[in-house]
Amino acid sequence: MIIETFSREETRELGRRLGEQAAAGSVYCLIGDLGAGKTVFTQGFAAGLGVAGPVNSPTFTIVQEYMGSRMPFYHFDVYRLEGPEEMEEIGYEEYVFGEGVCLIEWADRILEILPERRVEIRIEKDPGKGFDYRRIDIDQHE
């Protein structure tokens, strides 16, 4: 499914709607360039899970844990990882195969270790359509 958004608010709202629909054990993979809107999307997603308070990209900690109103939310940013083996060092399996929801920014860097059942979300900019335009491709893998 392809969705176009034309503002940060629309991108955040799309994230919120997906967060509301997320089920325990789900893995969401965010893929996009720097500044594409991954963190804005994630903030909406967290709101949809009932996470109160600010949500920021965990660039230096790899994973940030939040408690939503329905289940735990595990927000990963794997931008700085050298490779998938670093995910194994932090025990990613406990998160990915756990009771909460995982959302992984820069997931294309570690796809080989993620479960086949996942949702891939690609966010792309197109300056020709406006500064805040985003093309968001959502692909459910079973």
Tab-separated table of N, CA and C in Angstrom:
chain	number	residue	atom	x	y	z
A	1	MET	N	0.842	-1.156	0.000
A	1	MET	CA	0.000	0.000	0.000
A	1	MET	C	0.900	1.236	0.000
A	2	ILE	N	0.556	2.202	-0.808
A	2	ILE	CA	1.309	3.453	-0.882
A	2	ILE	C	0.416	4.592	-0.404
A	3	ILE	N	0.960	5.384	0.505
A	3	ILE	CA	0.239	6.530	1.057
A	3	ILE	C	1.123	7.758	0.889
A	4	GLU	N	0.509	8.865	0.487
A	4	GLU	CA	1.242	10.121	0.372
A	4	GLU	C	0.807	11.035	1.510
A	5	THR	N	1.801	11.668	2.141
A	5	THR	CA	1.499	12.676	3.153
A	5	THR	C	2.146	13.981	2.711
A	6	PHE	N	1.554	15.084	3.147
A	6	PHE	CA	2.007	16.397	2.705
A	6	PHE	C	2.406	17.319	3.852
A	7	SER	N	2.461	16.760	5.071
A	7	SER	CA	2.891	17.543	6.225
A	7	SER	C	3.401	16.590	7.306
A	8	ARG	N	4.156	17.152	8.243
A	8	ARG	CA	4.636	16.353	9.383
A	8	ARG	C	3.449	15.783	10.152
A	9	GLU	N	2.397	16.577	10.282
A	9	GLU	CA	1.220	16.146	11.027
A	9	GLU	C	0.562	14.937	10.362
A	10	GLU	N	0.483	14.928	9.033
A	10	GLU	CA	-0.102	13.786	8.332
A	10	GLU	C	0.769	12.540	8.493
A	11	THR	N	2.088	12.722	8.453
A	11	THR	CA	3.003	11.585	8.642
A	11	THR	C	2.868	11.046	10.058
A	12	ARG	N	2.809	11.921	11.042
A	12	ARG	CA	2.630	11.508	12.438
A	12	ARG	C	1.288	10.802	12.614
A	13	GLU	N	0.237	11.318	11.994
A	13	GLU	CA	-1.099	10.722	12.099
A	13	GLU	C	-1.130	9.321	11.495
A	14	LEU	N	-0.460	9.116	10.381
A	14	LEU	CA	-0.386	7.781	9.795
A	14	LEU	C	0.297	6.826	10.773
A	15	GLY	N	1.377	7.268	11.383
A	15	GLY	CA	2.045	6.457	12.392
A	15	GLY	C	1.122	6.126	13.551
A	16	ARG	N	0.352	7.114	14.005
A	16	ARG	CA	-0.578	6.891	15.116
A	16	ARG	C	-1.616	5.818	14.775
A	17	ARG	N	-2.168	5.905	13.575
A	17	ARG	CA	-3.174	4.915	13.158
A	17	ARG	C	-2.579	3.512	13.124
A	18	LEU	N	-1.353	3.383	12.623
A	18	LEU	CA	-0.718	2.059	12.594
A	18	LEU	C	-0.397	1.578	14.004
A	19	GLY	N	0.018	2.489	14.883
A	19	GLY	CA	0.271	2.123	16.270
A	19	GLY	C	-0.983	1.611	16.959
A	20	GLU	N	-2.112	2.203	16.670
A	20	GLU	CA	-3.380	1.758	17.260
A	20	GLU	C	-3.735	0.345	16.829
A	21	GLN	N	-3.304	-0.050	15.623
A	21	GLN	CA	-3.625	-1.368	15.083
A	21	GLN	C	-2.579	-2.424	15.426
A	22	ALA	N	-1.438	-2.013	15.952
A	22	ALA	CA	-0.326	-2.934	16.200
A	22	ALA	C	-0.694	-3.977	17.248
A	23	ALA	N	-0.201	-5.187	17.022
A	23	ALA	CA	-0.426	-6.297	17.944
A	23	ALA	C	0.885	-6.703	18.593
A	24	ALA	N	0.794	-7.280	19.780
A	24	ALA	CA	1.974	-7.771	20.488
A	24	ALA	C	2.735	-8.752	19.597
A	25	GLY	N	4.058	-8.640	19.604
A	25	GLY	CA	4.900	-9.508	18.793
A	25	GLY	C	5.156	-8.981	17.397
A	26	SER	N	4.581	-7.843	17.045
A	26	SER	CA	4.769	-7.274	15.705
A	26	SER	C	6.126	-6.582	15.593
A	27	VAL	N	6.682	-6.627	14.385
A	27	VAL	CA	7.941	-5.951	14.089
A	27	VAL	C	7.699	-5.031	12.902
A	28	TYR	N	7.984	-3.742	13.103
A	28	TYR	CA	7.843	-2.733	12.062
A	28	TYR	C	9.232	-2.233	11.706
A	29	CYS	N	9.536	-2.240	10.423
A	29	CYS	CA	10.859	-1.854	9.928
A	29	CYS	C	10.747	-0.549	9.157
A	30	LEU	N	11.400	0.494	9.654
A	30	LEU	CA	11.384	1.787	8.977
A	30	LEU	C	12.646	1.943	8.144
A	31	ILE	N	12.450	2.306	6.892
A	31	ILE	CA	13.557	2.456	5.961
A	31	ILE	C	13.401	3.799	5.257
A	32	GLY	N	14.472	4.586	5.263
A	32	GLY	CA	14.439	5.885	4.605
A	32	GLY	C	15.705	6.655	4.897
A	33	ASP	N	15.996	7.612	4.050
A	33	ASP	CA	17.194	8.429	4.202
A	33	ASP	C	17.105	9.318	5.432
A	34	LEU	N	18.231	9.942	5.782
A	34	LEU	CA	18.245	10.941	6.843
A	34	LEU	C	17.230	12.030	6.512
A	35	GLY	N	16.441	12.406	7.494
A	35	GLY	CA	15.469	13.469	7.293
A	35	GLY	C	14.210	13.058	6.558
A	36	ALA	N	14.029	11.758	6.347
A	36	ALA	CA	12.854	11.298	5.604
A	36	ALA	C	11.570	11.383	6.417
A	37	GLY	N	11.692	11.369	7.744
A	37	GLY	CA	10.501	11.442	8.582
A	37	GLY	C	10.292	10.216	9.443
A	38	LYS	N	11.322	9.391	9.595
A	38	LYS	CA	11.198	8.173	10.392
A	38	LYS	C	10.848	8.476	11.850
A	39	THR	N	11.496	9.460	12.434
A	39	THR	CA	11.240	9.771	13.839
A	39	THR	C	9.855	10.398	14.020
A	40	VAL	N	9.437	11.235	13.106
A	40	VAL	CA	8.086	11.814	13.170
A	40	VAL	C	7.044	10.701	13.098
A	41	PHE	N	7.234	9.771	12.175
A	41	PHE	CA	6.337	8.627	12.052
A	41	PHE	C	6.316	7.836	13.365
A	42	THR	N	7.505	7.599	13.927
A	42	THR	CA	7.633	6.828	15.159
A	42	THR	C	6.925	7.507	16.323
A	43	GLN	N	7.008	8.827	16.406
A	43	GLN	CA	6.323	9.549	17.479
A	43	GLN	C	4.816	9.339	17.398
A	44	GLY	N	4.280	9.342	16.196
A	44	GLY	CA	2.862	9.053	16.026
A	44	GLY	C	2.533	7.617	16.374
A	45	PHE	N	3.397	6.693	15.957
A	45	PHE	CA	3.205	5.270	16.243
A	45	PHE	C	3.142	5.043	17.757
A	46	ALA	N	4.078	5.654	18.479
A	46	ALA	CA	4.107	5.525	19.940
A	46	ALA	C	2.823	6.076	20.557
A	47	ALA	N	2.348	7.194	20.049
A	47	ALA	CA	1.102	7.774	20.556
A	47	ALA	C	-0.058	6.801	20.343
A	48	GLY	N	-0.066	6.130	19.196
A	48	GLY	CA	-1.106	5.142	18.919
A	48	GLY	C	-1.064	3.951	19.858
A	49	LEU	N	0.107	3.675	20.417
A	49	LEU	CA	0.250	2.601	21.410
A	49	LEU	C	-0.045	3.082	22.824
A	50	GLY	N	-0.305	4.378	22.966
A	50	GLY	CA	-0.605	4.928	24.275
A	50	GLY	C	0.617	5.290	25.091
A	51	VAL	N	1.739	5.535	24.416
A	51	VAL	CA	2.952	5.963	25.118
A	51	VAL	C	2.805	7.438	25.469
A	52	ALA	N	2.959	7.746	26.751
A	52	ALA	CA	2.887	9.138	27.205
A	52	ALA	C	4.296	9.707	27.269
A	53	GLY	N	4.429	10.962	26.957
A	53	GLY	CA	5.733	11.606	27.041
A	53	GLY	C	6.459	11.613	25.716
A	54	PRO	N	7.622	12.257	25.712
A	54	PRO	CA	8.372	12.406	24.463
A	54	PRO	C	9.011	11.097	23.995
A	55	VAL	N	9.088	10.950	22.672
A	55	VAL	CA	9.749	9.809	22.043
A	55	VAL	C	10.788	10.376	21.090
A	56	ASN	N	12.046	10.037	21.352
A	56	ASN	CA	13.138	10.498	20.512
A	56	ASN	C	13.886	9.312	19.953
A	57	SER	N	14.635	9.545	18.897
A	57	SER	CA	15.403	8.481	18.282
A	57	SER	C	16.533	8.050	19.221
A	58	PRO	N	16.644	6.739	19.497
A	58	PRO	CA	17.679	6.246	20.422
A	58	PRO	C	19.013	6.003	19.731
A	59	THR	N	19.486	6.957	18.962
A	59	THR	CA	20.680	6.785	18.133
A	59	THR	C	21.886	6.287	18.914
A	60	PHE	N	22.081	6.757	20.127
A	60	PHE	CA	23.284	6.387	20.866
A	60	PHE	C	23.067	5.231	21.825
A	61	THR	N	21.823	4.842	22.062
A	61	THR	CA	21.551	3.731	22.965
A	61	THR	C	21.054	2.489	22.241
A	62	ILE	N	20.842	2.540	20.975
A	62	ILE	CA	20.325	1.476	20.111
A	62	ILE	C	18.838	1.217	20.349
A	63	VAL	N	18.429	1.006	21.594
A	63	VAL	CA	17.011	0.719	21.864
A	63	VAL	C	16.524	1.543	23.053
A	64	GLN	N	15.300	2.013	22.908
A	64	GLN	CA	14.628	2.738	23.976
A	64	GLN	C	13.343	1.973	24.281
A	65	GLU	N	13.079	1.720	25.545
A	65	GLU	CA	11.883	0.984	25.954
A	65	GLU	C	10.849	1.950	26.523
A	66	TYR	N	9.596	1.777	26.101
A	66	TYR	CA	8.491	2.580	26.599
A	66	TYR	C	7.362	1.636	27.004
A	67	MET	N	6.545	2.060	27.927
A	67	MET	CA	5.362	1.284	28.269
A	67	MET	C	4.150	2.004	27.728
A	68	GLY	N	3.507	1.391	26.758
A	68	GLY	CA	2.278	1.936	26.212
A	68	GLY	C	1.106	1.513	27.081
A	69	SER	N	-0.072	2.007	26.772
A	69	SER	CA	-1.248	1.641	27.565
A	69	SER	C	-1.679	0.201	27.306
A	70	ARG	N	-1.258	-0.371	26.164
A	70	ARG	CA	-1.650	-1.743	25.836
A	70	ARG	C	-0.516	-2.749	25.950
A	71	MET	N	0.720	-2.315	25.721
A	71	MET	CA	1.854	-3.241	25.702
A	71	MET	C	3.153	-2.451	25.646
A	72	PRO	N	4.284	-3.119	25.859
A	72	PRO	CA	5.574	-2.434	25.735
A	72	PRO	C	5.864	-2.057	24.280
A	73	PHE	N	6.617	-0.984	24.130
A	73	PHE	CA	7.054	-0.505	22.814
A	73	PHE	C	8.571	-0.411	22.841
A	74	TYR	N	9.220	-1.085	21.895
A	74	TYR	CA	10.672	-1.095	21.797
A	74	TYR	C	11.082	-0.367	20.519
A	75	HIS	N	11.734	0.763	20.688
A	75	HIS	CA	12.129	1.614	19.573
A	75	HIS	C	13.635	1.494	19.356
A	76	PHE	N	13.998	0.925	18.227
A	76	PHE	CA	15.400	0.737	17.871
A	76	PHE	C	15.834	1.766	16.835
A	77	ASP	N	17.084	2.183	16.903
A	77	ASP	CA	17.731	2.952	15.846
A	77	ASP	C	19.080	2.278	15.620
A	78	VAL	N	19.198	1.596	14.483
A	78	VAL	CA	20.412	0.803	14.234
A	78	VAL	C	21.368	1.493	13.259
A	79	TYR	N	21.205	2.802	13.099
A	79	TYR	CA	22.028	3.567	12.161
A	79	TYR	C	23.520	3.399	12.421
A	80	ARG	N	23.925	3.405	13.665
A	80	ARG	CA	25.347	3.387	14.019
A	80	ARG	C	25.946	1.990	14.160
A	81	LEU	N	25.146	0.953	13.974
A	81	LEU	CA	25.670	-0.402	14.110
A	81	LEU	C	26.624	-0.739	12.971
A	82	GLU	N	27.649	-1.490	13.301
A	82	GLU	CA	28.604	-1.968	12.298
A	82	GLU	C	28.048	-3.167	11.539
A	83	GLY	N	27.172	-3.923	12.182
A	83	GLY	CA	26.594	-5.102	11.549
A	83	GLY	C	25.593	-5.779	12.459
A	84	PRO	N	24.906	-6.796	11.944
A	84	PRO	CA	23.873	-7.497	12.704
A	84	PRO	C	24.380	-8.139	13.996
A	85	GLU	N	25.659	-8.499	14.043
A	85	GLU	CA	26.194	-9.145	15.247
A	85	GLU	C	26.077	-8.239	16.476
A	86	GLU	N	26.091	-6.930	16.280
A	86	GLU	CA	25.925	-6.009	17.403
A	86	GLU	C	24.512	-6.097	17.984
A	87	MET	N	23.535	-6.423	17.159
A	87	MET	CA	22.173	-6.624	17.660
A	87	MET	C	22.129	-7.859	18.545
A	88	GLU	N	22.876	-8.879	18.168
A	88	GLU	CA	22.917	-10.097	18.970
A	88	GLU	C	23.541	-9.815	20.331
A	89	GLU	N	24.511	-8.916	20.380
A	89	GLU	CA	25.169	-8.569	21.649
A	89	GLU	C	24.203	-7.912	22.636
A	90	ILE	N	23.214	-7.181	22.135
A	90	ILE	CA	22.272	-6.523	23.053
A	90	ILE	C	21.039	-7.395	23.326
A	91	GLY	N	21.020	-8.610	22.777
A	91	GLY	CA	19.908	-9.515	23.035
A	91	GLY	C	18.626	-9.120	22.338
A	92	TYR	N	18.742	-8.741	21.088
A	92	TYR	CA	17.573	-8.254	20.342
A	92	TYR	C	16.432	-9.261	20.285
A	93	GLU	N	16.752	-10.561	20.372
A	93	GLU	CA	15.707	-11.588	20.266
A	93	GLU	C	14.649	-11.418	21.352
A	94	GLU	N	15.068	-10.991	22.542
A	94	GLU	CA	14.111	-10.803	23.633
A	94	GLU	C	13.080	-9.729	23.284
A	95	TYR	N	13.494	-8.750	22.509
A	95	TYR	CA	12.579	-7.696	22.088
A	95	TYR	C	11.750	-8.141	20.882
A	96	VAL	N	12.430	-8.612	19.854
A	96	VAL	CA	11.778	-8.946	18.585
A	96	VAL	C	10.796	-10.110	18.735
A	97	PHE	N	11.123	-11.054	19.589
A	97	PHE	CA	10.249	-12.210	19.776
A	97	PHE	C	9.526	-12.146	21.127
A	98	GLY	N	9.392	-10.933	21.673
A	98	GLY	CA	8.777	-10.744	22.981
A	98	GLY	C	7.308	-10.382	22.898
A	99	GLU	N	6.833	-9.807	23.984
A	99	GLU	CA	5.414	-9.501	24.142
A	99	GLU	C	5.026	-8.094	23.692
A	100	GLY	N	6.004	-7.296	23.318
A	100	GLY	CA	5.715	-5.931	22.913
A	100	GLY	C	5.738	-5.763	21.412
A	101	VAL	N	5.819	-4.515	20.993
A	101	VAL	CA	5.919	-4.151	19.584
A	101	VAL	C	7.293	-3.528	19.353
A	102	CYS	N	7.971	-3.954	18.284
A	102	CYS	CA	9.271	-3.386	17.911
A	102	CYS	C	9.109	-2.509	16.687
A	103	LEU	N	9.723	-1.349	16.736
A	103	LEU	CA	9.832	-0.491	15.565
A	103	LEU	C	11.314	-0.189	15.408
A	104	ILE	N	11.862	-0.504	14.234
A	104	ILE	CA	13.306	-0.420	14.009
A	104	ILE	C	13.600	0.578	12.900
A	105	GLU	N	14.232	1.706	13.261
A	105	GLU	CA	14.680	2.672	12.262
A	105	GLU	C	15.969	2.154	11.635
A	106	TRP	N	16.128	2.372	10.328
A	106	TRP	CA	17.282	1.906	9.553
A	106	TRP	C	17.320	0.380	9.477
A	107	ALA	N	16.157	-0.232	9.485
A	107	ALA	CA	16.054	-1.693	9.523
A	107	ALA	C	16.703	-2.377	8.325
A	108	ASP	N	16.868	-1.665	7.217
A	108	ASP	CA	17.487	-2.287	6.042
A	108	ASP	C	18.921	-2.722	6.323
A	109	ARG	N	19.531	-2.223	7.396
A	109	ARG	CA	20.897	-2.598	7.761
A	109	ARG	C	20.969	-3.958	8.443
A	110	ILE	N	19.824	-4.467	8.907
A	110	ILE	CA	19.842	-5.740	9.642
A	110	ILE	C	18.722	-6.690	9.213
A	111	LEU	N	18.159	-6.510	8.035
A	111	LEU	CA	17.022	-7.320	7.611
A	111	LEU	C	17.294	-8.820	7.699
A	112	GLU	N	18.545	-9.231	7.482
A	112	GLU	CA	18.853	-10.668	7.467
A	112	GLU	C	18.631	-11.354	8.812
A	113	ILE	N	18.567	-10.609	9.910
A	113	ILE	CA	18.345	-11.248	11.207
A	113	ILE	C	16.925	-11.023	11.738
A	114	LEU	N	16.111	-10.312	11.000
A	114	LEU	CA	14.748	-10.031	11.451
A	114	LEU	C	13.803	-11.130	10.989
A	115	PRO	N	12.703	-11.305	11.712
A	115	PRO	CA	11.752	-12.352	11.311
A	115	PRO	C	11.149	-12.047	9.940
A	116	GLU	N	10.817	-13.101	9.224
A	116	GLU	CA	10.205	-12.900	7.910
A	116	GLU	C	8.854	-12.226	8.033
A	117	ARG	N	8.156	-12.499	9.113
A	117	ARG	CA	6.863	-11.852	9.350
A	117	ARG	C	7.133	-10.484	9.965
A	118	ARG	N	6.973	-9.459	9.165
A	118	ARG	CA	7.249	-8.094	9.590
A	118	ARG	C	6.528	-7.130	8.654
A	119	VAL	N	6.473	-5.881	9.061
A	119	VAL	CA	5.911	-4.823	8.229
A	119	VAL	C	7.066	-3.895	7.859
A	120	GLU	N	7.312	-3.744	6.560
A	120	GLU	CA	8.349	-2.823	6.090
A	120	GLU	C	7.688	-1.532	5.632
A	121	ILE	N	8.217	-0.425	6.136
A	121	ILE	CA	7.679	0.894	5.818
A	121	ILE	C	8.813	1.721	5.238
A	122	ARG	N	8.697	2.042	3.958
A	122	ARG	CA	9.708	2.858	3.277
A	122	ARG	C	9.172	4.272	3.133
A	123	ILE	N	9.956	5.223	3.620
A	123	ILE	CA	9.551	6.627	3.562
A	123	ILE	C	10.516	7.354	2.636
A	124	GLU	N	9.958	8.015	1.621
A	124	GLU	CA	10.783	8.732	0.645
A	124	GLU	C	10.297	10.162	0.490
A	125	LYS	N	11.243	11.064	0.298
A	125	LYS	CA	10.941	12.467	0.020
A	125	LYS	C	10.928	12.680	-1.495
A	126	ASP	N	10.234	13.719	-1.915
A	126	ASP	CA	10.260	14.168	-3.304
A	126	ASP	C	10.135	15.684	-3.276
A	127	PRO	N	11.293	16.391	-3.267
A	127	PRO	CA	11.262	17.851	-3.161
A	127	PRO	C	10.397	18.518	-4.231
A	128	GLY	N	10.239	17.865	-5.368
A	128	GLY	CA	9.414	18.423	-6.433
A	128	GLY	C	7.944	18.513	-6.049
A	129	LYS	N	7.531	17.734	-5.045
A	129	LYS	CA	6.139	17.745	-4.596
A	129	LYS	C	5.963	18.531	-3.296
A	130	GLY	N	7.028	19.150	-2.816
A	130	GLY	CA	6.933	19.956	-1.603
A	130	GLY	C	7.891	19.481	-0.530
A	131	PHE	N	8.284	20.399	0.334
A	131	PHE	CA	9.269	20.103	1.376
A	131	PHE	C	8.800	19.005	2.321
A	132	ASP	N	7.516	18.989	2.661
A	132	ASP	CA	6.996	18.022	3.628
A	132	ASP	C	6.325	16.815	2.984
A	133	TYR	N	6.388	16.715	1.664
A	133	TYR	CA	5.794	15.563	0.983
A	133	TYR	C	6.560	14.286	1.327
A	134	ARG	N	5.818	13.207	1.596
A	134	ARG	CA	6.413	11.895	1.818
A	134	ARG	C	5.600	10.841	1.076
A	135	ARG	N	6.310	9.934	0.438
A	135	ARG	CA	5.695	8.752	-0.178
A	135	ARG	C	6.021	7.600	0.759
A	136	ILE	N	4.986	6.987	1.322
A	136	ILE	CA	5.172	5.950	2.332
A	136	ILE	C	4.606	4.641	1.790
A	137	ASP	N	5.492	3.683	1.610
A	137	ASP	CA	5.144	2.371	1.070
A	137	ASP	C	5.124	1.372	2.221
A	138	ILE	N	3.958	0.798	2.496
A	138	ILE	CA	3.794	-0.144	3.599
A	138	ILE	C	3.606	-1.534	3.015
A	139	ASP	N	4.506	-2.450	3.380
A	139	ASP	CA	4.501	-3.795	2.812
A	139	ASP	C	4.505	-4.839	3.934
A	140	GLN	N	3.439	-5.601	4.020
A	140	GLN	CA	3.318	-6.657	5.046
A	140	GLN	C	3.980	-7.928	4.515
A	141	HIS	N	4.984	-8.431	5.227
A	141	HIS	CA	5.635	-9.693	4.881
A	141	HIS	C	5.099	-10.777	5.796
A	142	GLU	N	4.728	-11.881	5.223
A	142	GLU	CA	4.174	-12.996	6.029
A	142	GLU	C	5.156	-14.140	6.102
